[in-house]
Short mmCIF file of C-alpha atoms and ligand atoms in Angstrom, two decimals:
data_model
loop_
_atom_site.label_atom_id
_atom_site.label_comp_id
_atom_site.label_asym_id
_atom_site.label_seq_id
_atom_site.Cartn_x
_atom_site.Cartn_y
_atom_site.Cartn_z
CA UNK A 1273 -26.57 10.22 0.21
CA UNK A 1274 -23.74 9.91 -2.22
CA UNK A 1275 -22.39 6.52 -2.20
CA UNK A 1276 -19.06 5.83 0.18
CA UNK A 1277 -16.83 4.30 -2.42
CA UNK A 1278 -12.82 3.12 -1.36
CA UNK A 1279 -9.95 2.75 -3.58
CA UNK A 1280 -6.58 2.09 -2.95
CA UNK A 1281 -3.99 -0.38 -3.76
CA UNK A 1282 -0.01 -1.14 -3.79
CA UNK A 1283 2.97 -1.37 -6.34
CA UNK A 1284 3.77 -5.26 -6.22
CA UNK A 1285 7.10 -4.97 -5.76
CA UNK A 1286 7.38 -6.98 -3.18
CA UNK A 1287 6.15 -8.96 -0.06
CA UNK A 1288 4.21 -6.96 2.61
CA UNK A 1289 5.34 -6.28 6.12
CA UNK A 1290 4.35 -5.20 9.55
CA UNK A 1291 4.85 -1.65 8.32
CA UNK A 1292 1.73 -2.42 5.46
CA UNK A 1293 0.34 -4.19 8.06
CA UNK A 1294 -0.19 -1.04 10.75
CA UNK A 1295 0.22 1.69 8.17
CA UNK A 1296 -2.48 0.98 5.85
CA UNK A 1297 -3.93 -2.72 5.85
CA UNK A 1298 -5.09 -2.96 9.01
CA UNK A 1299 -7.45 -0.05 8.20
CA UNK A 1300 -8.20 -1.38 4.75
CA UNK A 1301 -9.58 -4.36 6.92
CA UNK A 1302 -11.37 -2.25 9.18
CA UNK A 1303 -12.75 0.20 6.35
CA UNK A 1304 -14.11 -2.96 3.76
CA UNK A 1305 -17.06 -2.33 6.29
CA UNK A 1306 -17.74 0.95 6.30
CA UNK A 1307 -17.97 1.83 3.00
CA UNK A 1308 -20.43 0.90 0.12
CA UNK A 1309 -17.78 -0.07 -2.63
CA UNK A 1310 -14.12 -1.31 -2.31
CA UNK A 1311 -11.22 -1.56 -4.50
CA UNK A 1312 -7.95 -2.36 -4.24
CA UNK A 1313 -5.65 -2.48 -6.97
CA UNK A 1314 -2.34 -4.73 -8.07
CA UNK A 1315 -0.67 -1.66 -9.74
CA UNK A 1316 1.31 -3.88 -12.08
CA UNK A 1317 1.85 -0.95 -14.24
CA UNK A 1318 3.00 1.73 -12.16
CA UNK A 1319 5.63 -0.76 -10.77
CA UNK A 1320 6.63 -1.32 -14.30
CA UNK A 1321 7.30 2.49 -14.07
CA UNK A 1322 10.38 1.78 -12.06
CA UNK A 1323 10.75 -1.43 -12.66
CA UNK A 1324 10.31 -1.68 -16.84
CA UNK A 1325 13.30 -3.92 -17.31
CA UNK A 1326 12.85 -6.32 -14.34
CA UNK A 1327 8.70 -7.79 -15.53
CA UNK A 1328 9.52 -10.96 -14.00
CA UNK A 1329 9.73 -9.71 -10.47
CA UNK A 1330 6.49 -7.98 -10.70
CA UNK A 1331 4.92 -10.36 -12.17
CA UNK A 1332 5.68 -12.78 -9.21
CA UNK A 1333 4.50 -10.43 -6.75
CA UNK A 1334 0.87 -9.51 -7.90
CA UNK A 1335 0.00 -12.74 -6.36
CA UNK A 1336 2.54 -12.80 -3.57
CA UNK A 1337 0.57 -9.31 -2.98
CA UNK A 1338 -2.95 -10.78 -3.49
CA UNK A 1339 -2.15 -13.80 -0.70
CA UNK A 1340 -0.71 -10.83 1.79
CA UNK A 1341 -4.28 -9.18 1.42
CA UNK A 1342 -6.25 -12.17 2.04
CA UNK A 1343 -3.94 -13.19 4.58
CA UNK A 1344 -4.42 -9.74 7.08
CA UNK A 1345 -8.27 -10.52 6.61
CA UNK A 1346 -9.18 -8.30 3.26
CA UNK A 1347 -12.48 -10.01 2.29
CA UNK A 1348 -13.02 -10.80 -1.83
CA UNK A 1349 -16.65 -10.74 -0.89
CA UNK A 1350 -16.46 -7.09 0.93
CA UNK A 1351 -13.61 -6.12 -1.95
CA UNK A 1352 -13.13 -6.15 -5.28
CA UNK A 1353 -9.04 -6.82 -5.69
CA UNK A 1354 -7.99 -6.72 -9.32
CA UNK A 1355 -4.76 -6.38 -11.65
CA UNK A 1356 -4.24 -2.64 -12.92
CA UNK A 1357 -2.91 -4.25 -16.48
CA UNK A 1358 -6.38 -5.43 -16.92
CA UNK A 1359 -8.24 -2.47 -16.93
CA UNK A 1360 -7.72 -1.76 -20.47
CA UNK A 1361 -10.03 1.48 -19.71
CA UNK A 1362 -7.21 3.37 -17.40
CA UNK A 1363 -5.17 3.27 -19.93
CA UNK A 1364 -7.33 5.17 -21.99
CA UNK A 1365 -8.26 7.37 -19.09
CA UNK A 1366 -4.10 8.07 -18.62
CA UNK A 1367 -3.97 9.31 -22.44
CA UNK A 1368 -7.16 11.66 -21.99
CA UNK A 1369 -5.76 13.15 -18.88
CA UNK A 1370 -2.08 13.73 -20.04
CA UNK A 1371 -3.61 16.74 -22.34
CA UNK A 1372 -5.00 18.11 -19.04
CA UNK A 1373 -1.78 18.38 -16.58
CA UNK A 1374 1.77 20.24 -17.56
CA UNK A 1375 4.97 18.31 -17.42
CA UNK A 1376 6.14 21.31 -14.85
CA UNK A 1377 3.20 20.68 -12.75
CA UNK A 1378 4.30 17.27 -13.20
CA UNK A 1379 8.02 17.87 -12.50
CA UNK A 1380 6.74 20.16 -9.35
CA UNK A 1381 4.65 17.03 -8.00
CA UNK A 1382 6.54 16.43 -4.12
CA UNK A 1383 6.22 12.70 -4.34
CA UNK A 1384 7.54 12.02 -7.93
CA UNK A 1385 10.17 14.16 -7.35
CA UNK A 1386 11.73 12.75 -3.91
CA UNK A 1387 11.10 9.37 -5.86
CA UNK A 1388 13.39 10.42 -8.74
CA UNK A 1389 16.15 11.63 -6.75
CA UNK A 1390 15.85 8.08 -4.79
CA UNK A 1391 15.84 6.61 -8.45
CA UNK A 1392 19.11 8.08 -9.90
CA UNK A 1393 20.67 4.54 -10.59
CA UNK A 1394 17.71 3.92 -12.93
CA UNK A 1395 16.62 7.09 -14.44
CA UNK A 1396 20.39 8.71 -14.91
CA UNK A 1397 19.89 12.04 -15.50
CA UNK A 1398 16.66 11.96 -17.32
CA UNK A 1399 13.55 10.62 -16.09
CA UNK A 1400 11.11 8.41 -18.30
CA UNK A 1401 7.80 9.49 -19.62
CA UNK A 1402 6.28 6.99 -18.29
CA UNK A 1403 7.60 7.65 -14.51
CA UNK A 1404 7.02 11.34 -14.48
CA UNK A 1405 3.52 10.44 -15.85
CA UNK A 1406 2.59 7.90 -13.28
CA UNK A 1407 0.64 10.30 -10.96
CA UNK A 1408 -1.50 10.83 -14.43
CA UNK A 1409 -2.49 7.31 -14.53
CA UNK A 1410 -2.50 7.35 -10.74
CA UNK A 1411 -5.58 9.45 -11.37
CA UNK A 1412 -6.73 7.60 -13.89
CA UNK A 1413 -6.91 4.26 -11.15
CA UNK A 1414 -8.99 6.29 -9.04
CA UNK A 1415 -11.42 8.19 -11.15
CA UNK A 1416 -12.37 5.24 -13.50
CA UNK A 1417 -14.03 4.07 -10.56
CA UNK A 1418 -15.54 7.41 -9.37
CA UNK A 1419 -14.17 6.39 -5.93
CA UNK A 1420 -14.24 9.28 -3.02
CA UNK A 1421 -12.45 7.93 -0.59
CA UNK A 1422 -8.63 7.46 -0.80
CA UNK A 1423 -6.86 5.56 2.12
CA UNK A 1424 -2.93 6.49 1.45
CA UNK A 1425 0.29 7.15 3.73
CA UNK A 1426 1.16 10.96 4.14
CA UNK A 1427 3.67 10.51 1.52
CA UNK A 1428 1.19 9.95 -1.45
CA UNK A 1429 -1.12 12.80 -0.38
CA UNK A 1430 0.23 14.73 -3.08
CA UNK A 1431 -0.97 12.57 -6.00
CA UNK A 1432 -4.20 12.90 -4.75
CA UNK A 1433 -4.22 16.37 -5.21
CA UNK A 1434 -2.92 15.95 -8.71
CA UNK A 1435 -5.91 13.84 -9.32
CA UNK A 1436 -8.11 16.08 -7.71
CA UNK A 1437 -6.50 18.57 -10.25
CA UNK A 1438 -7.22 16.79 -12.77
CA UNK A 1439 -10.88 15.85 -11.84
CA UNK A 1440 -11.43 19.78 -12.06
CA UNK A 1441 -9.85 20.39 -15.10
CA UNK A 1442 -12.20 17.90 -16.54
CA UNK A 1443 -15.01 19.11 -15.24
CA UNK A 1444 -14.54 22.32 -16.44
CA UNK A 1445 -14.08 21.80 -20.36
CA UNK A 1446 -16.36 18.55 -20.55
CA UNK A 1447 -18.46 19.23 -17.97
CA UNK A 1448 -19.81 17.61 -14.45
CA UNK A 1449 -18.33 14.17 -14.60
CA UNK A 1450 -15.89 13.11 -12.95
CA UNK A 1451 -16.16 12.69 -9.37
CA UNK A 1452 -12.87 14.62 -6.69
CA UNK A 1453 -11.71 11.74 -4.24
CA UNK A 1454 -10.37 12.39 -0.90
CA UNK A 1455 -7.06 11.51 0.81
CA UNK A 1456 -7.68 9.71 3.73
CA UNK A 1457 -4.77 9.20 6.62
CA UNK A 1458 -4.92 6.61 8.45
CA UNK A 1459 -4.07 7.15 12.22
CA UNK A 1460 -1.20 4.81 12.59
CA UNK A 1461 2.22 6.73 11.47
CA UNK A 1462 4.93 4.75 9.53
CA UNK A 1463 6.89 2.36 11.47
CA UNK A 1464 10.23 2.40 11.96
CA UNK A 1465 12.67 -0.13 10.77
CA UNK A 1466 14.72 -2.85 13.30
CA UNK A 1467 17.73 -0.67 12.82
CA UNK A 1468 15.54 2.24 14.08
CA UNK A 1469 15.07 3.63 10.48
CA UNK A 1470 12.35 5.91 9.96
CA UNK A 1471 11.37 3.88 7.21
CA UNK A 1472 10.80 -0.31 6.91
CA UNK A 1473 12.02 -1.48 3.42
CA UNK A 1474 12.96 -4.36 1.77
CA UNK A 1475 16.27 -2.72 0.32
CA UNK A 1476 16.96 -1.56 4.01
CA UNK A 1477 16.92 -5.73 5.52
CA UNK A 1478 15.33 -4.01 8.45
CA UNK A 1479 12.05 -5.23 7.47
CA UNK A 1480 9.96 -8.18 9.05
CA UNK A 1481 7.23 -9.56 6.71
CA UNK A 1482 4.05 -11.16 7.07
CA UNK A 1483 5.28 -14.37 5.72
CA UNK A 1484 8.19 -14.68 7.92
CA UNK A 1485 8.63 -18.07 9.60
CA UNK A 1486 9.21 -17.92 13.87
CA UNK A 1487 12.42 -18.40 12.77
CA UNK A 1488 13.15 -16.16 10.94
CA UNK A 1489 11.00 -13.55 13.01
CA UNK A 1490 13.62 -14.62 16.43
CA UNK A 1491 16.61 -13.99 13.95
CA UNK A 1492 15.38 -10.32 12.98
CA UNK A 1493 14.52 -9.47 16.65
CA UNK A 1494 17.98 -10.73 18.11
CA UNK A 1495 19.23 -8.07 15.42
CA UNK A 1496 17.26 -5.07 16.32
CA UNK A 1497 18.99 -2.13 17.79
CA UNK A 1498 18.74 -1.54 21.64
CA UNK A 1499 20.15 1.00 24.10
CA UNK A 1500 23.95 0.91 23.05
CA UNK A 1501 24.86 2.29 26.23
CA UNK A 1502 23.61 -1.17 28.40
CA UNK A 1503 26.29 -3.59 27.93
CA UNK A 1504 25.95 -5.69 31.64
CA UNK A 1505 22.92 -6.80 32.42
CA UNK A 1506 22.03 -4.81 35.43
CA UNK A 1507 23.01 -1.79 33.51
CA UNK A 1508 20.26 0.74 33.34
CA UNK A 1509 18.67 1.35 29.86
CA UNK A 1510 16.61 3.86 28.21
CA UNK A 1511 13.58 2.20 26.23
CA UNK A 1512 13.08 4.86 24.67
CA UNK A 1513 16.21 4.75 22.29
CA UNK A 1514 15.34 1.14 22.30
CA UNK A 1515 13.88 -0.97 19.10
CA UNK A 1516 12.69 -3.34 21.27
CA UNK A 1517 10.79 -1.18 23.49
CA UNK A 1518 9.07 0.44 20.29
CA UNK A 1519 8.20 -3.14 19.30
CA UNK A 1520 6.94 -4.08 22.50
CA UNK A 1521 4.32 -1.06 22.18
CA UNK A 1522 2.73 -2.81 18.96
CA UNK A 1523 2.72 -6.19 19.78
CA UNK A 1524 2.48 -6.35 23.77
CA UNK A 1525 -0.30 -5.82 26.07
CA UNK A 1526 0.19 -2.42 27.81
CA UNK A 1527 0.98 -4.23 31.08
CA UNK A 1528 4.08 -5.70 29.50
CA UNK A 1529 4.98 -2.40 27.83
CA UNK A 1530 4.74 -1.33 31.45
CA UNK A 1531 6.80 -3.97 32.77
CA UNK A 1532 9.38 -3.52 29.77
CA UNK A 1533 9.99 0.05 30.48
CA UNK A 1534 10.16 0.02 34.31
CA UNK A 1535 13.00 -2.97 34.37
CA UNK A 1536 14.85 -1.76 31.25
CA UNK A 1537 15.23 1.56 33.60
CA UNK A 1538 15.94 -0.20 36.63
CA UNK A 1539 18.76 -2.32 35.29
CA UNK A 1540 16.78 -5.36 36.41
CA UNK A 1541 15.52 -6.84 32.76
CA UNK A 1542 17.97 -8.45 30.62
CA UNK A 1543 17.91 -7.88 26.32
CA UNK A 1544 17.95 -11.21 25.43
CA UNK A 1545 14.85 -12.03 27.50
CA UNK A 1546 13.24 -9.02 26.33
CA UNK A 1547 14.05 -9.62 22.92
CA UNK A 1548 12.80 -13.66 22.92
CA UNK A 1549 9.60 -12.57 24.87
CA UNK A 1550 8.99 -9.79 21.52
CA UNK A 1551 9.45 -12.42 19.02
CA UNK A 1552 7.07 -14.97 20.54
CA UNK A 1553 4.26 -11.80 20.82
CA UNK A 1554 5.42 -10.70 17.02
CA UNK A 1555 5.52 -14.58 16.14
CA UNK A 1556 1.72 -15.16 17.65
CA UNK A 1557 0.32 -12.13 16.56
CA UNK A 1558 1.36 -13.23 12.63
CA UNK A 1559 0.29 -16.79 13.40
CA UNK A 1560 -3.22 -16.58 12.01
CA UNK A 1561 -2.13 -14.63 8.89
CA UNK A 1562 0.77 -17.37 8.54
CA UNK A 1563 -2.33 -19.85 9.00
CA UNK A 1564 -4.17 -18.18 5.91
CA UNK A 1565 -1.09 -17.70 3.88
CA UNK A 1566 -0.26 -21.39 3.84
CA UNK A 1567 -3.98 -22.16 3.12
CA UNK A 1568 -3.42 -19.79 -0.54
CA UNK A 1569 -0.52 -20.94 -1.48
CA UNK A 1570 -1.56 -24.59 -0.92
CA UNK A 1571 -4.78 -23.58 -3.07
CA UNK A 1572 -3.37 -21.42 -5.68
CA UNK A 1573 -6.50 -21.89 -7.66
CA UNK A 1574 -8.65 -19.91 -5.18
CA UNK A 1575 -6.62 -16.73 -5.65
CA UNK A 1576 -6.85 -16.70 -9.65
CA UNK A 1577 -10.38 -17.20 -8.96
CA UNK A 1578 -10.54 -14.37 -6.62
CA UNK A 1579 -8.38 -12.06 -8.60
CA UNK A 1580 -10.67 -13.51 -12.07
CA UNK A 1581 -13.93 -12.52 -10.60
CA UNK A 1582 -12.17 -8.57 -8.84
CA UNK A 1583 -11.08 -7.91 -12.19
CA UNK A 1584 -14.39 -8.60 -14.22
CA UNK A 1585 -16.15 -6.92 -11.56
CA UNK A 1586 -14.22 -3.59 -11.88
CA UNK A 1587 -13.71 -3.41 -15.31
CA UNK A 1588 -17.54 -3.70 -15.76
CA UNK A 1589 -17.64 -0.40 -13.48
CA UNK A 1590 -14.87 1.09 -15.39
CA UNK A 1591 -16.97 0.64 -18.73
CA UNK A 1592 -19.65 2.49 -16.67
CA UNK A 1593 -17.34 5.33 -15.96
CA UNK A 1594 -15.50 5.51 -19.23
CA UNK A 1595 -18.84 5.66 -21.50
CA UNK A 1596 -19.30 8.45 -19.48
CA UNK A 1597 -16.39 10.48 -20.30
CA UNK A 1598 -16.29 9.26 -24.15
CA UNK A 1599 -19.75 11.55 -23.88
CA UNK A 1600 -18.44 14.19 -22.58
CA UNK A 1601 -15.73 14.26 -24.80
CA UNK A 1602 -18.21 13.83 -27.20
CA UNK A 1603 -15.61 10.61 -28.32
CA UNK A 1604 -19.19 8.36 -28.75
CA UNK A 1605 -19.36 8.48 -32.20
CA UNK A 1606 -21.84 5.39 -32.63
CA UNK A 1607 -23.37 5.54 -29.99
CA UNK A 1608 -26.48 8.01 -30.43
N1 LIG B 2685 1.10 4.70 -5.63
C1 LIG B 2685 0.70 3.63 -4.77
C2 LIG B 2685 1.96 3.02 -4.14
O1 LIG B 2685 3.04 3.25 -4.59
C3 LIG B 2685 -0.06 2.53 -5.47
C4 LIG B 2685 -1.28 2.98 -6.21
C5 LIG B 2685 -1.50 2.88 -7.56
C6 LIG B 2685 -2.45 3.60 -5.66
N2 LIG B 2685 -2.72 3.37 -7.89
C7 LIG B 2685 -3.32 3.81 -6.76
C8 LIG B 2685 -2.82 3.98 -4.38
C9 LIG B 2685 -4.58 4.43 -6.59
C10 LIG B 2685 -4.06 4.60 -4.20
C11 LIG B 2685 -4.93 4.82 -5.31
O2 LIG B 2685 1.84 2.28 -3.19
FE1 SF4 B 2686 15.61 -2.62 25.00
FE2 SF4 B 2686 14.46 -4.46 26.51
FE3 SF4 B 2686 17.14 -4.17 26.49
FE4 SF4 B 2686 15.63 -2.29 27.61
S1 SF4 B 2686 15.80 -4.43 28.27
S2 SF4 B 2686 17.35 -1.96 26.19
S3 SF4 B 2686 13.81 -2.34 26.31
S4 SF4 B 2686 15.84 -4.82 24.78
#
């Protein structure tokens, strides 16, 4: 049986919220047992790709990143988390591959391009090298560690194509090496934002983090968007136009969903109440992670040892992999 191995990983760009939490961590927690290798990467260098002349943030959010993964329940014994930037090897990989994909294929690529028209105020009218090359070294990430099995949200399914391109490409003039990876979409679909957004973001302030304090949690709830249309409290409302309602489907047990939605329509539930009893289900649920959070940053030791040991341990598999492809591209001079 070919070996099950898992790679994915995030952009630290920023602290992770409940929309990481249901779109992709909570089955990065769930799939750290099924499979027979896991990786997730700190892609400190594709941030840099949009980020090249602001290092400092993304520097302070590889760990910020790291504590959000340990605090959701990622296990550094089940994974191997590690720091893109020191993986010397996908660097080389990225240069290799470049000869092997066209800047119009490149160009044509549905995910870099929605990302460069989102990224006008940075890129002008000309994109960098280094951005339109990212789903290049994108590849690079996931071959170097011949992983198969690609957890990703709908809207990166197109760089694993690329990559999967790319894997092919390689095969064919160097011969059977490389190994294709498959997307894999998890079930949960992106949440919506407090404003009723399609998407959660931090740009957007619609966004409720792991991190948050109960505090802070109450504050974002009291802001969420409910039926406009219910101004007196006996008022009938429609849950679902309601941001509350949508929350109460993630957080609540299905007999308060139940209960939400049948007094919201009969006029007989007030927002306020429905709102505080949402933030104390929101607040509990992120309790434990809260818990572990605290624990990390109190013991900020533990997570450079964590992310010391990840790192060690993949770039001794990415040495595996890349002696491999110096072979085939007969690049092993000294080596016979
Ligand atoms: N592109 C991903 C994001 O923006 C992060 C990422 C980098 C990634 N390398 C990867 C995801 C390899 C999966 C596999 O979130
Ligand atoms: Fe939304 Fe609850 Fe108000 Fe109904 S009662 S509109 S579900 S907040």
């Amino acid at each position: 049986m070919e070996k099950k191995i898992m790679l994915t990983g995030d952009r630290p760009t920023g602290r992770l919220h409940i929309g990481h939490y249901f779109g992709s961590l909570k089955n990065r927690v769930k799939m750290q047992d099924e499979v027979d290798e896991c990786y997730i990467l700190v892609a400190d260098v594709q941030a840099l790709t949009d980020n090249f002349n602001n290092p400092e943030k993304v520097r302070k959010n590889v760990r910020e990143v790291v504590i959000d993964y340990l605090s959701v329940g990622i296990d550094p014994e089940k994974v191997t988390i590690y720091i893109q930037s020191m993986i010397p090897e996908v660097a080389e990989l990225t240069v290799f591959y470049s000869n092997l994909v066209t800047i119009a294929r490149l160009e044509r690529n549905p995910t870099v391009k929605t990302e460069i028209a989102q990224k006008k105020e940075l890129f002008g009218e000309s994109v960098t090298y280094g951005f339109l090359g990212y789903p290049v070294s994108q590849a690079a990430d996931i071959t170097a560690f011949d992983a198969t099995i690609v957890p990703v949200g709908e809207d990166q399914q197109p760089l694993i194509e690329q990559c999967r391109e790319i894997v092919r490409k390689f095969n064919s003039i160097y011969g059977e090496v490389l190994r294709e990876p498959e997307a894999y979409l998890s079930e949960t679909k992106r949440i919506k934002g407090l404003d009723g957004n399609e998407k959660m973001g931090k740009s957007l302030g619609n966004a409720i983090y792991l991190s948050d304090s109960e505090e802070e949690i109450n504050k974002k709830v009291m802001s969420a968007v409910t039926d406009p249309s219910r101004i007196k409290k006996d008022d009938k409302g429609n849950p679902d136009i309601c941001m509350v309602a949508y929350y109460h489907n993630l957080f609540s047990t299905k007999e308060e969903c139940e209960n939400v939605c049948a007094e919201c329509k009969a006029g007989t539930r007030g927002c306020v109440a429905c709102k505080k009893q949402l933030a104390k289900n929101i607040a509990d649920t992120l309790k434990p992670m809260r818990e572990k959070r605290a624990y990390y940053e109190a013991h900020p030791e533990l997570v450079d040892e964590i992310l010391i040991k990840g790192t060690e341990k993949a770039r001794k598999k990415a040495k595996e992999v890349m002696a491999k492809v110096k072979k085939a591209m007969k690049l092993d001079y000294f080596d016979q």
